[in-house]
Coordinates of C-alpha atoms and ligand atoms in Angstrom, one line a residue:
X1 CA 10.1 43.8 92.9
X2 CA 7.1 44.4 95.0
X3 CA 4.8 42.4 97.2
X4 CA 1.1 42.7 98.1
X5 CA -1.3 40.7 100.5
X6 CA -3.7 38.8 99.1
X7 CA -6.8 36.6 100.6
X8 CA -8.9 33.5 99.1
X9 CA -11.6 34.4 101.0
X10 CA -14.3 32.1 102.7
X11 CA -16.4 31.6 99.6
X12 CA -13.2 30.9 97.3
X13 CA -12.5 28.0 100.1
X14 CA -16.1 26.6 100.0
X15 CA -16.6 26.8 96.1
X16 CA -13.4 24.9 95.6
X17 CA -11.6 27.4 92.8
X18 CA -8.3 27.8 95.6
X19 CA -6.7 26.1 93.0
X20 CA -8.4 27.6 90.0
X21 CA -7.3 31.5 91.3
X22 CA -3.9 30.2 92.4
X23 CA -3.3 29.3 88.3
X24 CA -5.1 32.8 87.1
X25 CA -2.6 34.3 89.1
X26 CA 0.6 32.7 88.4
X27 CA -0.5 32.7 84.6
X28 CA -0.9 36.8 85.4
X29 CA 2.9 36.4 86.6
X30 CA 2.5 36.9 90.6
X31 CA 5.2 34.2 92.3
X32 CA 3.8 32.9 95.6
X33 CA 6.2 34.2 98.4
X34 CA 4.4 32.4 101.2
X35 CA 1.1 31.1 101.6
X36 CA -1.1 29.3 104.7
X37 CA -4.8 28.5 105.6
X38 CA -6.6 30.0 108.2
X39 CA -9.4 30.2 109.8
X40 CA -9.9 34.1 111.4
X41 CA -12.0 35.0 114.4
X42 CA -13.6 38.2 115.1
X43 CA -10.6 39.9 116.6
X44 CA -8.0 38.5 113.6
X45 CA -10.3 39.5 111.3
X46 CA -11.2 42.6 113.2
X47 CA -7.6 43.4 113.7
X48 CA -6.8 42.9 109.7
X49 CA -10.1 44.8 108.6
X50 CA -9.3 48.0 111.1
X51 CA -9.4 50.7 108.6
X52 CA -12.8 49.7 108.1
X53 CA -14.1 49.7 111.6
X54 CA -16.4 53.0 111.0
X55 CA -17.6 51.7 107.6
X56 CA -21.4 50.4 108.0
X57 CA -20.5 46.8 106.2
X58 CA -17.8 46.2 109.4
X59 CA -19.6 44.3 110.9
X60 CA -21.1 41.4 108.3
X61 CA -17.6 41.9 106.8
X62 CA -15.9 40.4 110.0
X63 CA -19.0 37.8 110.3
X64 CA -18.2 36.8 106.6
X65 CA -14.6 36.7 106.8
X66 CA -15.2 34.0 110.3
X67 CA -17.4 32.1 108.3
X68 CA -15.0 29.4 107.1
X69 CA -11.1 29.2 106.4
X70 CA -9.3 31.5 104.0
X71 CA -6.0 31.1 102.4
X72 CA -3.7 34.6 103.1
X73 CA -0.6 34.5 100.3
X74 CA 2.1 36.9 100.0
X75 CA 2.5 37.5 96.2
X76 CA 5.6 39.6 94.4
X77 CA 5.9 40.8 90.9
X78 CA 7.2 44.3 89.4
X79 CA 4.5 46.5 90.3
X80 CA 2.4 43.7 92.3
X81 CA 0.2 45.9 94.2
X82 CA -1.3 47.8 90.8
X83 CA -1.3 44.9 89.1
X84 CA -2.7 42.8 91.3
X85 CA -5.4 45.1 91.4
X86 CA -6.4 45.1 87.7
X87 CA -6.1 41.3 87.8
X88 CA -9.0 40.3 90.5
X89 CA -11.1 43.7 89.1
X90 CA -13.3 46.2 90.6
X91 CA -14.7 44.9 94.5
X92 CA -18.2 44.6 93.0
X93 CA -17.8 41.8 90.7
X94 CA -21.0 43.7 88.5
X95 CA -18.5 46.4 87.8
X96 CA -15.5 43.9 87.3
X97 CA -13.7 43.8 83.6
X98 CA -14.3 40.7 81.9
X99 CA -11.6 37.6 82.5
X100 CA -11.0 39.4 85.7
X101 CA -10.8 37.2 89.0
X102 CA -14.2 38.4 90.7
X103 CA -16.0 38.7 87.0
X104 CA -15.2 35.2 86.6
X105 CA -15.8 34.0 90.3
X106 CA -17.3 36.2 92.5
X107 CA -21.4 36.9 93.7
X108 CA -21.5 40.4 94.9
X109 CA -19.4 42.9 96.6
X110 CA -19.3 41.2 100.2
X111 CA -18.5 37.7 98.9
X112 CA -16.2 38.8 96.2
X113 CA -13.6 35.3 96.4
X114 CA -10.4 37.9 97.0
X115 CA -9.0 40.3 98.9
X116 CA -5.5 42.8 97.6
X117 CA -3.7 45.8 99.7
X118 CA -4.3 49.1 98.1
X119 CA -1.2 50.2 99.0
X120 CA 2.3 49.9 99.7
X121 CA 1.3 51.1 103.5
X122 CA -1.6 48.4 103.8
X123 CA 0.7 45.7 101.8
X124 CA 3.2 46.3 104.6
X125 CA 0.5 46.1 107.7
X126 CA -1.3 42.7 105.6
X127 CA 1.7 41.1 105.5
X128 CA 3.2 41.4 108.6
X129 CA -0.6 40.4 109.9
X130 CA -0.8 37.1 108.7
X131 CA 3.5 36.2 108.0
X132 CA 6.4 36.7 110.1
X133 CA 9.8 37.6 107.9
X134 CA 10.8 34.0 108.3
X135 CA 7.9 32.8 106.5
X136 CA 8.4 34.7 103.3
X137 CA 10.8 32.6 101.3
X138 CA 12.9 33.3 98.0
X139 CA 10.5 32.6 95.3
X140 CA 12.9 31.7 92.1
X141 CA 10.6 29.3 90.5
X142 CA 9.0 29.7 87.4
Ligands
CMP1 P1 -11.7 43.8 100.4 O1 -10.8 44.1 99.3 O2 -11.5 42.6 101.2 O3 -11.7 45.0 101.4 C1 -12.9 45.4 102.2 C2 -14.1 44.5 101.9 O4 -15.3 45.0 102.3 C3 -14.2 44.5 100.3 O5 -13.2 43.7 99.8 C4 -15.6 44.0 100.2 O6 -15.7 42.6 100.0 C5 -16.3 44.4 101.5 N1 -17.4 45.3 101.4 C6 -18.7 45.0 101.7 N2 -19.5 46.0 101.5 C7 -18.8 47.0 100.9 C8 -19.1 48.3 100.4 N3 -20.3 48.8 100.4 N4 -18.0 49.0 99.9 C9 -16.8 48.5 99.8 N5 -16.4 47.2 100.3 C10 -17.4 46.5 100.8

């Protein structure tokens, strides 16, 4: 089993589809390990985004990320990171593969309704950014 960070971003919150991607990705096969609502500030949100602090979107990423509350969920499934991946689609939802969570959902690249680690590394760092080891519960439902 593996386990990957994912975000409901801001715009997922304010449109109202939490619930709508939560059943996309259960019906994919993710189980939800833990899950909260937050609401980042620039150094959260700085602090989670830091491999992209030299990247010229940094900063309207942060300011988009602040804007409202997001919903961070650990999720596990065999191969959960890769998978994950080809479930929400490309990061610019133009380029996304149809019935994909941003093709469906999302309005461009910046506001693009979800977030997922690209690696086992970053899965490791996202998790332990938003959930302690307490947090992440046994997840034997169906
Ligand atoms: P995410 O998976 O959350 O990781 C970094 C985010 O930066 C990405 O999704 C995009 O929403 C956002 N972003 C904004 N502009 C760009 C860009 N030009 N290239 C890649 N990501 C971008």
């Amino acid at each position: 089993m593996q386990r990957t960070l994912a975000i409901l971003k801001p715009d997922c919150v304010r449109k109202n589809l939490v619930g709508k991607v939560l059943a996309h990705l259960q019906e994919a096969g993710f189980k939800i390990v833990a899950m909260k609502m937050v609401h980042l500030n620039a150094k959260t949100a700085g602090e989670f985004y830091a491999v992209h602090k030299q990247r010229p979107f940094f900063n309207d990423l942060v300011k988009f990320m602040t804007s409202g509350p997001c919903v961070p969920l650990v999720l596990e499934k065999e191969n959960a990171i890769q998978d994950y991946r080809k479930t929400i689609g490309a990061t610019d939802p133009a380029q996304a593969d149809e019935g994909t969570v941003r093709k469906l959902y999302a309005d461009s690249k910046e506001q693009n309704i979800v977030h997922g680690s690209d690696s086992p590394e970053s899965a490791a760092y996202e998790i332990a950014h938003f959930f302690s080891n307490a947090e992440l519960v046994d997840n034997f439902g169906a």
